[in-house]
PDB file of N, CA and C in Angstrom:
ATOM      1  N   MET A   1       0.697  -1.133  -0.110  1.00 48.00           N
ATOM      2  CA  MET A   1      -0.024  -0.015   0.008  1.00 48.00           C
ATOM      3  C   MET A   1       0.875   1.201  -0.022  1.00 48.00           C
ATOM      4  N   ALA A   2       0.550   2.245  -0.748  1.00 47.00           N
ATOM      5  CA  ALA A   2       1.306   3.331  -0.866  1.00 47.00           C
ATOM      6  C   ALA A   2       0.777   4.464   0.118  1.00 47.00           C
ATOM      7  N   ALA A   3       1.757   5.239   0.708  1.00 46.00           N
ATOM      8  CA  ALA A   3       1.223   6.021   1.881  1.00 46.00           C
ATOM      9  C   ALA A   3       1.321   7.354   0.959  1.00 46.00           C
ATOM     10  N   SER A   4       0.239   8.299   1.031  1.00 41.00           N
ATOM     11  CA  SER A   4       0.217   9.496   0.377  1.00 41.00           C
ATOM     12  C   SER A   4       0.759  10.599   1.305  1.00 41.00           C
ATOM     13  N   SER A   5       1.655  11.747   0.809  1.00 38.00           N
ATOM     14  CA  SER A   5       2.012  12.827   1.690  1.00 38.00           C
ATOM     15  C   SER A   5       1.541  13.941   1.143  1.00 38.00           C
ATOM     16  N   THR A   6       1.081  14.878   2.089  1.00 38.00           N
ATOM     17  CA  THR A   6       0.504  15.979   1.874  1.00 38.00           C
ATOM     18  C   THR A   6       1.526  16.918   2.294  1.00 38.00           C
ATOM     19  N   SER A   7       1.956  17.832   1.429  1.00 36.00           N
ATOM     20  CA  SER A   7       2.666  18.819   1.742  1.00 36.00           C
ATOM     21  C   SER A   7       2.034  20.035   1.959  1.00 36.00           C
ATOM     22  N   SER A   8       2.385  20.846   3.182  1.00 35.00           N
ATOM     23  CA  SER A   8       1.581  22.011   3.567  1.00 35.00           C
ATOM     24  C   SER A   8       2.649  23.208   3.613  1.00 35.00           C
ATOM     25  N   SER A   9       3.253  23.308   2.424  1.00 35.00           N
ATOM     26  CA  SER A   9       4.133  24.113   2.139  1.00 35.00           C
ATOM     27  C   SER A   9       3.642  25.643   1.586  1.00 35.00           C
ATOM     28  N   GLN A  10       2.374  25.568   1.534  1.00 36.00           N
ATOM     29  CA  GLN A  10       1.797  26.891   0.960  1.00 36.00           C
ATOM     30  C   GLN A  10       1.716  27.860   2.218  1.00 36.00           C
ATOM     31  N   SER A  11       1.799  28.980   1.587  1.00 36.00           N
ATOM     32  CA  SER A  11       2.014  30.078   2.599  1.00 36.00           C
ATOM     33  C   SER A  11       0.617  30.579   3.116  1.00 36.00           C
ATOM     34  N   ASP A  12       0.222  30.616   4.452  1.00 39.00           N
ATOM     35  CA  ASP A  12      -1.028  31.449   4.734  1.00 39.00           C
ATOM     36  C   ASP A  12      -0.979  32.815   4.641  1.00 39.00           C
ATOM     37  N   SER A  13      -1.900  33.380   4.661  1.00 40.00           N
ATOM     38  CA  SER A  13      -1.703  34.872   4.471  1.00 40.00           C
ATOM     39  C   SER A  13      -0.946  35.494   5.549  1.00 40.00           C
ATOM     40  N   SER A  14      -0.067  36.302   5.409  1.00 45.00           N
ATOM     41  CA  SER A  14       1.060  37.057   6.137  1.00 45.00           C
ATOM     42  C   SER A  14       0.659  38.500   6.017  1.00 45.00           C
ATOM     43  N   PRO A  15       1.082  39.255   7.023  1.00 46.00           N
ATOM     44  CA  PRO A  15       0.721  40.531   7.106  1.00 46.00           C
ATOM     45  C   PRO A  15       1.116  41.187   5.660  1.00 46.00           C
ATOM     46  N   ASN A  16       2.229  40.576   5.130  1.00 51.00           N
ATOM     47  CA  ASN A  16       2.895  41.148   3.731  1.00 51.00           C
ATOM     48  C   ASN A  16       1.579  40.800   2.789  1.00 51.00           C
ATOM     49  N   ASP A  17       0.688  40.008   2.858  1.00 68.00           N
ATOM     50  CA  ASP A  17      -0.221  39.500   1.963  1.00 68.00           C
ATOM     51  C   ASP A  17      -1.546  40.110   2.006  1.00 68.00           C
ATOM     52  N   LEU A  18      -1.665  41.051   2.925  1.00 84.00           N
ATOM     53  CA  LEU A  18      -2.838  41.866   3.040  1.00 84.00           C
ATOM     54  C   LEU A  18      -2.804  42.652   2.110  1.00 84.00           C
ATOM     55  N   LYS A  19      -3.989  42.863   1.452  1.00 92.00           N
ATOM     56  CA  LYS A  19      -4.117  44.004   0.375  1.00 92.00           C
ATOM     57  C   LYS A  19      -5.164  45.100   0.487  1.00 92.00           C
ATOM     58  N   ILE A  20      -4.852  46.312   0.148  1.00 95.00           N
ATOM     59  CA  ILE A  20      -5.619  47.297   0.300  1.00 95.00           C
ATOM     60  C   ILE A  20      -6.390  47.590  -0.921  1.00 95.00           C
ATOM     61  N   ILE A  21      -7.771  47.607  -1.163  1.00 96.00           N
ATOM     62  CA  ILE A  21      -8.513  47.557  -2.519  1.00 96.00           C
ATOM     63  C   ILE A  21      -8.884  48.805  -2.788  1.00 96.00           C
ATOM     64  N   VAL A  22      -8.629  49.552  -3.755  1.00 97.00           N
ATOM     65  CA  VAL A  22      -9.144  51.060  -3.877  1.00 97.00           C
ATOM     66  C   VAL A  22      -9.943  51.055  -5.180  1.00 97.00           C
ATOM     67  N   GLN A  23     -11.082  51.372  -5.267  1.00 97.00           N
ATOM     68  CA  GLN A  23     -12.109  51.744  -6.261  1.00 97.00           C
ATOM     69  C   GLN A  23     -12.284  53.254  -6.463  1.00 97.00           C
ATOM     70  N   SER A  24     -11.701  53.617  -7.546  1.00 97.00           N
ATOM     71  CA  SER A  24     -11.547  55.020  -8.040  1.00 97.00           C
ATOM     72  C   SER A  24     -13.119  55.439  -8.416  1.00 97.00           C
ATOM     73  N   ASN A  25     -13.508  56.484  -7.855  1.00 95.00           N
ATOM     74  CA  ASN A  25     -14.572  57.184  -8.522  1.00 95.00           C
ATOM     75  C   ASN A  25     -15.796  56.231  -8.425  1.00 95.00           C
ATOM     76  N   PRO A  26     -16.524  55.617  -7.370  1.00 97.00           N
ATOM     77  CA  PRO A  26     -17.601  54.759  -7.395  1.00 97.00           C
ATOM     78  C   PRO A  26     -18.815  55.653  -7.721  1.00 97.00           C
ATOM     79  N   SER A  27     -19.512  54.981  -8.505  1.00 96.00           N
ATOM     80  CA  SER A  27     -21.049  55.712  -8.694  1.00 96.00           C
ATOM     81  C   SER A  27     -21.736  56.040  -7.619  1.00 96.00           C
ATOM     82  N   ALA A  28     -22.712  57.224  -7.714  1.00 95.00           N
ATOM     83  CA  ALA A  28     -23.213  57.751  -6.797  1.00 95.00           C
ATOM     84  C   ALA A  28     -24.493  56.877  -6.376  1.00 95.00           C
ATOM     85  N   SER A  29     -24.947  55.925  -7.233  1.00 96.00           N
ATOM     86  CA  SER A  29     -25.863  54.887  -6.678  1.00 96.00           C
ATOM     87  C   SER A  29     -25.218  53.855  -6.029  1.00 96.00           C
ATOM     88  N   HIS A  30     -23.901  53.619  -6.347  1.00 96.00           N
ATOM     89  CA  HIS A  30     -22.987  52.706  -5.450  1.00 96.00           C
ATOM     90  C   HIS A  30     -23.007  52.931  -3.881  1.00 96.00           C
ATOM     91  N   LEU A  31     -22.500  54.467  -3.987  1.00 97.00           N
ATOM     92  CA  LEU A  31     -22.549  54.987  -2.695  1.00 97.00           C
ATOM     93  C   LEU A  31     -23.621  55.117  -1.858  1.00 97.00           C
ATOM     94  N   SER A  32     -24.866  55.348  -2.606  1.00 96.00           N
ATOM     95  CA  SER A  32     -25.804  55.610  -1.937  1.00 96.00           C
ATOM     96  C   SER A  32     -26.402  54.073  -1.528  1.00 96.00           C
ATOM     97  N   GLN A  33     -26.084  53.118  -2.158  1.00 96.00           N
ATOM     98  CA  GLN A  33     -26.558  51.679  -1.729  1.00 96.00           C
ATOM     99  C   GLN A  33     -25.731  51.344  -0.292  1.00 96.00           C
ATOM    100  N   LEU A  34     -24.425  51.667  -0.217  1.00 96.00           N
ATOM    101  CA  LEU A  34     -23.477  51.409   0.862  1.00 96.00           C
ATOM    102  C   LEU A  34     -24.181  52.135   2.162  1.00 96.00           C
ATOM    103  N   GLY A  35     -24.891  53.323   1.804  1.00 97.00           N
ATOM    104  CA  GLY A  35     -25.268  54.177   2.782  1.00 97.00           C
ATOM    105  C   GLY A  35     -24.096  55.075   3.413  1.00 97.00           C
ATOM    106  N   ILE A  36     -23.300  55.415   2.555  1.00 96.00           N
ATOM    107  CA  ILE A  36     -21.943  56.155   3.097  1.00 96.00           C
ATOM    108  C   ILE A  36     -22.301  57.403   3.909  1.00 96.00           C
ATOM    109  N   ASN A  37     -23.425  57.897   3.505  1.00 94.00           N
ATOM    110  CA  ASN A  37     -23.661  59.414   4.471  1.00 94.00           C
ATOM    111  C   ASN A  37     -24.186  59.136   5.834  1.00 94.00           C
ATOM    112  N   SER A  38     -24.547  57.819   5.940  1.00 97.00           N
ATOM    113  CA  SER A  38     -24.793  57.678   7.465  1.00 97.00           C
ATOM    114  C   SER A  38     -23.731  57.289   8.292  1.00 97.00           C
ATOM    115  N   TRP A  39     -22.491  56.800   7.735  1.00 98.00           N
ATOM    116  CA  TRP A  39     -21.310  56.396   8.350  1.00 98.00           C
ATOM    117  C   TRP A  39     -20.954  57.447   9.158  1.00 98.00           C
ATOM    118  N   PRO A  40     -20.064  56.906  10.035  1.00 98.00           N
ATOM    119  CA  PRO A  40     -19.211  58.105  10.918  1.00 98.00           C
ATOM    120  C   PRO A  40     -18.120  59.061   9.991  1.00 98.00           C
ATOM    121  N   LYS A  41     -17.818  59.978  10.522  1.00 97.00           N
ATOM    122  CA  LYS A  41     -16.838  60.775   9.741  1.00 97.00           C
ATOM    123  C   LYS A  41     -15.414  60.718  10.506  1.00 97.00           C
ATOM    124  N   TRP A  42     -14.174  60.806   9.923  1.00 96.00           N
ATOM    125  CA  TRP A  42     -13.096  60.916  10.549  1.00 96.00           C
ATOM    126  C   TRP A  42     -12.141  61.749   9.751  1.00 96.00           C
ATOM    127  N   GLY A  43     -11.185  62.592  10.294  1.00 96.00           N
ATOM    128  CA  GLY A  43     -10.353  63.327   9.459  1.00 96.00           C
ATOM    129  C   GLY A  43      -9.071  63.639  10.307  1.00 96.00           C
ATOM    130  N   CYS A  44      -8.038  63.880   9.364  1.00 96.00           N
ATOM    131  CA  CYS A  44      -6.675  64.332  10.048  1.00 96.00           C
ATOM    132  C   CYS A  44      -5.897  65.164   9.115  1.00 96.00           C
ATOM    133  N   PRO A  45      -4.977  66.137   9.882  1.00 98.00           N
ATOM    134  CA  PRO A  45      -4.334  66.791   9.224  1.00 98.00           C
ATOM    135  C   PRO A  45      -3.101  66.229   8.394  1.00 98.00           C
ATOM    136  N   PRO A  46      -2.341  66.867   7.531  1.00 98.00           N
ATOM    137  CA  PRO A  46      -1.186  66.365   6.945  1.00 98.00           C
ATOM    138  C   PRO A  46      -0.309  65.746   8.021  1.00 98.00           C
ATOM    139  N   GLY A  47       0.195  64.507   7.640  1.00 98.00           N
ATOM    140  CA  GLY A  47       1.527  63.985   8.748  1.00 98.00           C
ATOM    141  C   GLY A  47       1.399  62.582   8.306  1.00 98.00           C
ATOM    142  N   LYS A  48       2.241  61.917   9.248  1.00 97.00           N
ATOM    143  CA  LYS A  48       2.509  60.342   9.135  1.00 97.00           C
ATOM    144  C   LYS A  48       1.787  59.728  10.348  1.00 97.00           C
ATOM    145  N   TYR A  49       0.957  58.618  10.030  1.00 96.00           N
ATOM    146  CA  TYR A  49       0.306  58.201  11.221  1.00 96.00           C
ATOM    147  C   TYR A  49       0.588  56.606  11.177  1.00 96.00           C
ATOM    148  N   THR A  50       0.828  55.988  12.308  1.00 95.00           N
ATOM    149  CA  THR A  50       1.136  54.597  12.316  1.00 95.00           C
ATOM    150  C   THR A  50      -0.132  53.900  12.822  1.00 95.00           C
ATOM    151  N   LEU A  51      -0.724  53.211  11.842  1.00 95.00           N
ATOM    152  CA  LEU A  51      -1.939  52.523  12.375  1.00 95.00           C
ATOM    153  C   LEU A  51      -2.174  51.015  12.206  1.00 95.00           C
ATOM    154  N   LYS A  52      -2.969  50.479  13.053  1.00 95.00           N
ATOM    155  CA  LYS A  52      -3.128  48.849  12.967  1.00 95.00           C
ATOM    156  C   LYS A  52      -4.578  48.726  12.634  1.00 95.00           C
ATOM    157  N   PHE A  53      -5.076  47.985  11.902  1.00 95.00           N
ATOM    158  CA  PHE A  53      -6.616  47.769  11.765  1.00 95.00           C
ATOM    159  C   PHE A  53      -7.037  46.317  12.379  1.00 95.00           C
ATOM    160  N   ASP A  54      -7.640  46.521  13.543  1.00 95.00           N
ATOM    161  CA  ASP A  54      -8.133  45.179  14.218  1.00 95.00           C
ATOM    162  C   ASP A  54      -9.490  44.529  13.474  1.00 95.00           C
ATOM    163  N   ALA A  55      -9.854  45.279  12.582  1.00 96.00           N
ATOM    164  CA  ALA A  55     -11.244  44.925  11.953  1.00 96.00           C
ATOM    165  C   ALA A  55     -11.112  45.545  10.155  1.00 96.00           C
ATOM    166  N   THR A  56     -11.691  44.725   9.593  1.00 97.00           N
ATOM    167  CA  THR A  56     -11.669  45.504   8.105  1.00 97.00           C
ATOM    168  C   THR A  56     -12.651  46.785   8.079  1.00 97.00           C
ATOM    169  N   GLU A  57     -11.870  47.687   7.202  1.00 97.00           N
ATOM    170  CA  GLU A  57     -12.338  49.006   7.322  1.00 97.00           C
ATOM    171  C   GLU A  57     -12.777  49.481   5.756  1.00 97.00           C
ATOM    172  N   THR A  58     -13.940  49.789   5.584  1.00 97.00           N
ATOM    173  CA  THR A  58     -14.319  50.423   4.288  1.00 97.00           C
ATOM    174  C   THR A  58     -14.496  52.054   4.652  1.00 97.00           C
ATOM    175  N   CYS A  59     -13.714  52.665   3.649  1.00 98.00           N
ATOM    176  CA  CYS A  59     -14.005  53.975   3.925  1.00 98.00           C
ATOM    177  C   CYS A  59     -14.379  54.750   2.749  1.00 98.00           C
ATOM    178  N   TYR A  60     -14.757  55.974   2.480  1.00 98.00           N
ATOM    179  CA  TYR A  60     -14.797  56.744   1.288  1.00 98.00           C
ATOM    180  C   TYR A  60     -14.295  58.185   1.498  1.00 98.00           C
ATOM    181  N   LEU A  61     -13.144  58.527   0.901  1.00 98.00           N
ATOM    182  CA  LEU A  61     -12.560  59.848   1.125  1.00 98.00           C
ATOM    183  C   LEU A  61     -13.330  60.976   0.263  1.00 98.00           C
ATOM    184  N   VAL A  62     -13.813  61.951   1.025  1.00 97.00           N
ATOM    185  CA  VAL A  62     -14.490  63.012   0.899  1.00 97.00           C
ATOM    186  C   VAL A  62     -13.355  64.040   0.317  1.00 97.00           C
ATOM    187  N   LYS A  63     -12.505  64.193   0.892  1.00 97.00           N
ATOM    188  CA  LYS A  63     -11.120  64.921   0.464  1.00 97.00           C
ATOM    189  C   LYS A  63      -9.853  64.488   1.418  1.00 97.00           C
ATOM    190  N   GLY A  64      -8.736  64.526   0.481  1.00 98.00           N
ATOM    191  CA  GLY A  64      -7.458  64.293   0.904  1.00 98.00           C
ATOM    192  C   GLY A  64      -6.772  63.517  -0.005  1.00 98.00           C
ATOM    193  N   LYS A  65      -5.499  63.358   0.451  1.00 98.00           N
ATOM    194  CA  LYS A  65      -4.488  62.324  -0.263  1.00 98.00           C
ATOM    195  C   LYS A  65      -3.678  61.548   0.481  1.00 98.00           C
ATOM    196  N   VAL A  66      -3.460  60.148   0.482  1.00 97.00           N
ATOM    197  CA  VAL A  66      -2.692  59.548   1.455  1.00 97.00           C
ATOM    198  C   VAL A  66      -1.914  58.352   0.606  1.00 97.00           C
ATOM    199  N   LYS A  67      -0.760  58.270   1.096  1.00 96.00           N
ATOM    200  CA  LYS A  67       0.268  57.186   0.525  1.00 96.00           C
ATOM    201  C   LYS A  67       0.134  56.291   1.683  1.00 96.00           C
ATOM    202  N   VAL A  68       0.126  55.009   1.760  1.00 96.00           N
ATOM    203  CA  VAL A  68      -0.148  54.123   2.846  1.00 96.00           C
ATOM    204  C   VAL A  68       1.154  53.048   2.350  1.00 96.00           C
ATOM    205  N   TYR A  69       1.997  52.741   3.490  1.00 94.00           N
ATOM    206  CA  TYR A  69       3.227  51.888   3.587  1.00 94.00           C
ATOM    207  C   TYR A  69       2.905  50.642   4.367  1.00 94.00           C
ATOM    208  N   PRO A  70       2.394  49.540   3.902  1.00 93.00           N
ATOM    209  CA  PRO A  70       2.178  48.474   4.849  1.00 93.00           C
ATOM    210  C   PRO A  70       3.670  48.460   5.594  1.00 93.00           C
ATOM    211  N   LYS A  71       3.355  47.757   6.871  1.00 91.00           N
ATOM    212  CA  LYS A  71       4.605  47.584   7.592  1.00 91.00           C
ATOM    213  C   LYS A  71       5.503  46.535   7.093  1.00 91.00           C
ATOM    214  N   GLY A  72       6.814  46.687   7.341  1.00 82.00           N
ATOM    215  CA  GLY A  72       7.747  45.685   6.709  1.00 82.00           C
ATOM    216  C   GLY A  72       7.928  45.914   4.835  1.00 82.00           C
ATOM    217  N   SER A  73       7.169  46.881   4.556  1.00 77.00           N
ATOM    218  CA  SER A  73       7.485  46.904   3.022  1.00 77.00           C
ATOM    219  C   SER A  73       7.425  48.132   2.746  1.00 77.00           C
ATOM    220  N   SER A  74       8.672  48.984   2.850  1.00 69.00           N
ATOM    221  CA  SER A  74       9.204  50.142   2.531  1.00 69.00           C
ATOM    222  C   SER A  74       9.206  50.635   1.152  1.00 69.00           C
ATOM    223  N   ASP A  75       9.202  49.468   0.341  1.00 76.00           N
ATOM    224  CA  ASP A  75       9.258  49.639  -1.162  1.00 76.00           C
ATOM    225  C   ASP A  75       7.904  49.810  -1.855  1.00 76.00           C
ATOM    226  N   HIS A  76       6.838  49.294  -1.111  1.00 87.00           N
ATOM    227  CA  HIS A  76       5.584  49.057  -1.759  1.00 87.00           C
ATOM    228  C   HIS A  76       4.789  50.173  -0.875  1.00 87.00           C
ATOM    229  N   SER A  77       3.788  50.725  -1.698  1.00 93.00           N
ATOM    230  CA  SER A  77       2.834  51.735  -1.251  1.00 93.00           C
ATOM    231  C   SER A  77       1.555  51.730  -2.022  1.00 93.00           C
ATOM    232  N   VAL A  78       0.423  52.177  -1.355  1.00 96.00           N
ATOM    233  CA  VAL A  78      -0.693  52.342  -2.085  1.00 96.00           C
ATOM    234  C   VAL A  78      -1.199  53.690  -1.948  1.00 96.00           C
ATOM    235  N   GLU A  79      -1.583  54.338  -2.916  1.00 97.00           N
ATOM    236  CA  GLU A  79      -2.143  55.717  -2.899  1.00 97.00           C
ATOM    237  C   GLU A  79      -3.637  55.869  -3.337  1.00 97.00           C
ATOM    238  N   PHE A  80      -4.405  56.498  -2.570  1.00 98.00           N
ATOM    239  CA  PHE A  80      -5.531  57.035  -2.718  1.00 98.00           C
ATOM    240  C   PHE A  80      -6.180  58.342  -2.388  1.00 98.00           C
ATOM    241  N   GLY A  81      -7.233  58.767  -2.559  1.00 98.00           N
ATOM    242  CA  GLY A  81      -7.398  60.119  -2.575  1.00 98.00           C
ATOM    243  C   GLY A  81      -9.028  60.627  -2.353  1.00 98.00           C
ATOM    244  N   ALA A  82      -9.278  61.811  -2.528  1.00 98.00           N
ATOM    245  CA  ALA A  82     -10.538  62.127  -2.718  1.00 98.00           C
ATOM    246  C   ALA A  82     -11.382  61.302  -3.772  1.00 98.00           C
ATOM    247  N   GLY A  83     -12.669  61.045  -3.568  1.00 98.00           N
ATOM    248  CA  GLY A  83     -13.488  60.209  -4.441  1.00 98.00           C
ATOM    249  C   GLY A  83     -13.117  58.765  -4.596  1.00 98.00           C
ATOM    250  N   ASP A  84     -12.176  58.169  -3.574  1.00 98.00           N
ATOM    251  CA  ASP A  84     -11.920  56.841  -3.715  1.00 98.00           C
ATOM    252  C   ASP A  84     -12.667  55.951  -2.714  1.00 98.00           C
ATOM    253  N   LEU A  85     -13.145  54.845  -2.862  1.00 98.00           N
ATOM    254  CA  LEU A  85     -13.589  53.972  -1.821  1.00 98.00           C
ATOM    255  C   LEU A  85     -12.723  52.865  -1.632  1.00 98.00           C
ATOM    256  N   VAL A  86     -12.305  52.829  -0.318  1.00 98.00           N
ATOM    257  CA  VAL A  86     -11.199  51.840  -0.144  1.00 98.00           C
ATOM    258  C   VAL A  86     -11.443  50.774   0.941  1.00 98.00           C
ATOM    259  N   THR A  87     -10.818  49.970   0.875  1.00 97.00           N
ATOM    260  CA  THR A  87     -10.925  48.636   1.806  1.00 97.00           C
ATOM    261  C   THR A  87      -9.758  48.300   2.276  1.00 97.00           C
ATOM    262  N   ILE A  88      -9.738  48.198   3.844  1.00 96.00           N
ATOM    263  CA  ILE A  88      -8.532  48.113   4.340  1.00 96.00           C
ATOM    264  C   ILE A  88      -8.594  46.806   5.161  1.00 96.00           C
ATOM    265  N   PRO A  89      -7.581  45.877   4.904  1.00 96.00           N
ATOM    266  CA  PRO A  89      -8.059  44.538   5.498  1.00 96.00           C
ATOM    267  C   PRO A  89      -7.611  44.397   6.964  1.00 96.00           C
ATOM    268  N   LYS A  90      -8.501  43.541   7.802  1.00 95.00           N
ATOM    269  CA  LYS A  90      -8.079  43.346   9.033  1.00 95.00           C
ATOM    270  C   LYS A  90      -6.835  42.749   9.267  1.00 95.00           C
ATOM    271  N   GLY A  91      -6.149  43.240  10.312  1.00 95.00           N
ATOM    272  CA  GLY A  91      -4.744  42.646  10.498  1.00 95.00           C
ATOM    273  C   GLY A  91      -3.582  43.447   9.906  1.00 95.00           C
ATOM    274  N   LEU A  92      -3.946  44.385   9.094  1.00 95.00           N
ATOM    275  CA  LEU A  92      -2.914  45.496   8.547  1.00 95.00           C
ATOM    276  C   LEU A  92      -2.376  46.527   9.497  1.00 95.00           C
ATOM    277  N   SER A  93      -0.923  46.439   9.667  1.00 95.00           N
ATOM    278  CA  SER A  93      -0.330  47.546  10.363  1.00 95.00           C
ATOM    279  C   SER A  93       0.412  48.282   9.231  1.00 95.00           C
ATOM    280  N   CYS A  94       0.325  49.576   9.267  1.00 96.00           N
ATOM    281  CA  CYS A  94       0.791  50.413   8.115  1.00 96.00           C
ATOM    282  C   CYS A  94       0.981  51.862   8.612  1.00 96.00           C
ATOM    283  N   THR A  95       1.835  52.663   7.898  1.00 95.00           N
ATOM    284  CA  THR A  95       1.902  53.985   8.127  1.00 95.00           C
ATOM    285  C   THR A  95       1.291  54.826   7.194  1.00 95.00           C
ATOM    286  N   TRP A  96       0.430  55.748   7.371  1.00 96.00           N
ATOM    287  CA  TRP A  96      -0.322  56.575   6.708  1.00 96.00           C
ATOM    288  C   TRP A  96       0.331  57.790   6.429  1.00 96.00           C
ATOM    289  N   ASP A  97       0.814  58.163   5.129  1.00 96.00           N
ATOM    290  CA  ASP A  97       1.601  59.575   4.822  1.00 96.00           C
ATOM    291  C   ASP A  97       0.656  60.548   4.181  1.00 96.00           C
ATOM    292  N   VAL A  98       0.013  61.231   5.161  1.00 98.00           N
ATOM    293  CA  VAL A  98      -1.210  62.245   4.453  1.00 98.00           C
ATOM    294  C   VAL A  98      -0.540  63.566   4.208  1.00 98.00           C
ATOM    295  N   SER A  99      -0.651  63.621   2.659  1.00 98.00           N
ATOM    296  CA  SER A  99       0.036  64.788   2.106  1.00 98.00           C
ATOM    297  C   SER A  99      -1.217  65.995   2.183  1.00 98.00           C
ATOM    298  N   VAL A 100      -2.553  65.614   2.068  1.00 98.00           N
ATOM    299  CA  VAL A 100      -3.442  66.571   1.885  1.00 98.00           C
ATOM    300  C   VAL A 100      -4.423  66.157   2.891  1.00 98.00           C
ATOM    301  N   ALA A 101      -4.946  67.126   3.960  1.00 98.00           N
ATOM    302  CA  ALA A 101      -5.703  66.837   5.033  1.00 98.00           C
ATOM    303  C   ALA A 101      -6.890  65.914   4.534  1.00 98.00           C
ATOM    304  N   VAL A 102      -7.148  64.744   5.279  1.00 98.00           N
ATOM    305  CA  VAL A 102      -8.072  63.881   5.002  1.00 98.00           C
ATOM    306  C   VAL A 102      -9.504  64.177   5.671  1.00 98.00           C
ATOM    307  N   ASP A 103     -10.815  63.873   5.049  1.00 98.00           N
ATOM    308  CA  ASP A 103     -12.049  63.785   5.552  1.00 98.00           C
ATOM    309  C   ASP A 103     -12.525  62.759   5.032  1.00 98.00           C
ATOM    310  N   LYS A 104     -13.055  61.590   5.692  1.00 98.00           N
ATOM    311  CA  LYS A 104     -13.567  60.383   5.315  1.00 98.00           C
ATOM    312  C   LYS A 104     -14.837  59.868   6.072  1.00 98.00           C
ATOM    313  N   HIS A 105     -15.834  59.092   5.350  1.00 98.00           N
ATOM    314  CA  HIS A 105     -16.899  58.350   5.715  1.00 98.00           C
ATOM    315  C   HIS A 105     -16.201  57.040   6.151  1.00 98.00           C
ATOM    316  N   TYR A 106     -16.253  56.366   7.162  1.00 97.00           N
ATOM    317  CA  TYR A 106     -15.882  54.919   7.360  1.00 97.00           C
ATOM    318  C   TYR A 106     -16.714  54.111   7.850  1.00 97.00           C
ATOM    319  N   LYS A 107     -16.643  52.766   7.910  1.00 97.00           N
ATOM    320  CA  LYS A 107     -17.463  51.829   8.784  1.00 97.00           C
ATOM    321  C   LYS A 107     -16.586  50.586   8.771  1.00 97.00           C
ATOM    322  N   PHE A 108     -16.586  49.957  10.102  1.00 95.00           N
ATOM    323  CA  PHE A 108     -15.671  48.505  10.310  1.00 95.00           C
ATOM    324  C   PHE A 108     -16.759  47.322   9.993  1.00 95.00           C
ATOM    325  N   ASP A 109     -16.080  46.261   9.353  1.00 91.00           N
ATOM    326  CA  ASP A 109     -16.848  45.366   9.019  1.00 91.00           C
ATOM    327  C   ASP A 109     -17.314  44.555  10.244  1.00 91.00           C
ATOM    328  N   SER A 110     -18.722  44.355  10.570  1.00 74.00           N
ATOM    329  CA  SER A 110     -18.951  43.874  11.841  1.00 74.00           C
ATOM    330  C   SER A 110     -18.812  42.079  11.915  1.00 74.00           C
ATOM    331  N   ASN A 111     -18.280  41.656  10.719  1.00 68.00           N
ATOM    332  CA  ASN A 111     -18.077  40.139  10.556  1.00 68.00           C
ATOM    333  C   ASN A 111     -16.712  39.962  11.053  1.00 68.00           C
ATOM    334  N   SER A 112     -15.841  41.066  11.262  1.00 48.00           N
ATOM    335  CA  SER A 112     -14.210  40.739  11.322  1.00 48.00           C
ATOM    336  C   SER A 112     -14.065  41.017  12.850  1.00 48.00           C
ATOM    337  N   SER A 113     -14.635  40.364  13.825  1.00 47.00           N
ATOM    338  CA  SER A 113     -14.460  40.490  15.289  1.00 47.00           C
ATOM    339  C   SER A 113     -13.040  39.896  15.506  1.00 47.00           C
ATOM    340  N   SER A 114     -12.229  40.257  16.363  1.00 46.00           N
ATOM    341  CA  SER A 114     -11.023  40.049  16.768  1.00 46.00           C
ATOM    342  C   SER A 114     -11.324  38.510  17.551  1.00 46.00           C
ATOM    343  N   SER A 115     -10.223  37.523  17.318  1.00 43.00           N
ATOM    344  CA  SER A 115     -10.296  36.264  17.948  1.00 43.00           C
ATOM    345  C   SER A 115      -9.393  36.328  18.883  1.00 43.00           C
TER     346      SER A 115
END
């Protein structure tokens, strides 16, 4: 009888695999469907901010411009700004380099509770 071996060398998602999803200029009907205007607002002046996301966040930037550097990845960045709908994954640690003051609507995914 031959024994089968299973290799588990596939890498599970590590913090470096967490991806920020940017949707530029979503339609007004899509924003309305999401209920963006009922979401809380948050803003910050230009500067650098170190953040860790304990839940998945979806946000819509009303104004501002941001370049995000995921922790441990100095050569990789994601840029987004006013008019962008952005999804930031749970577990991401990053630095926000805000070049234009941010004003955004945001909500945390209620399904991504910390374990």
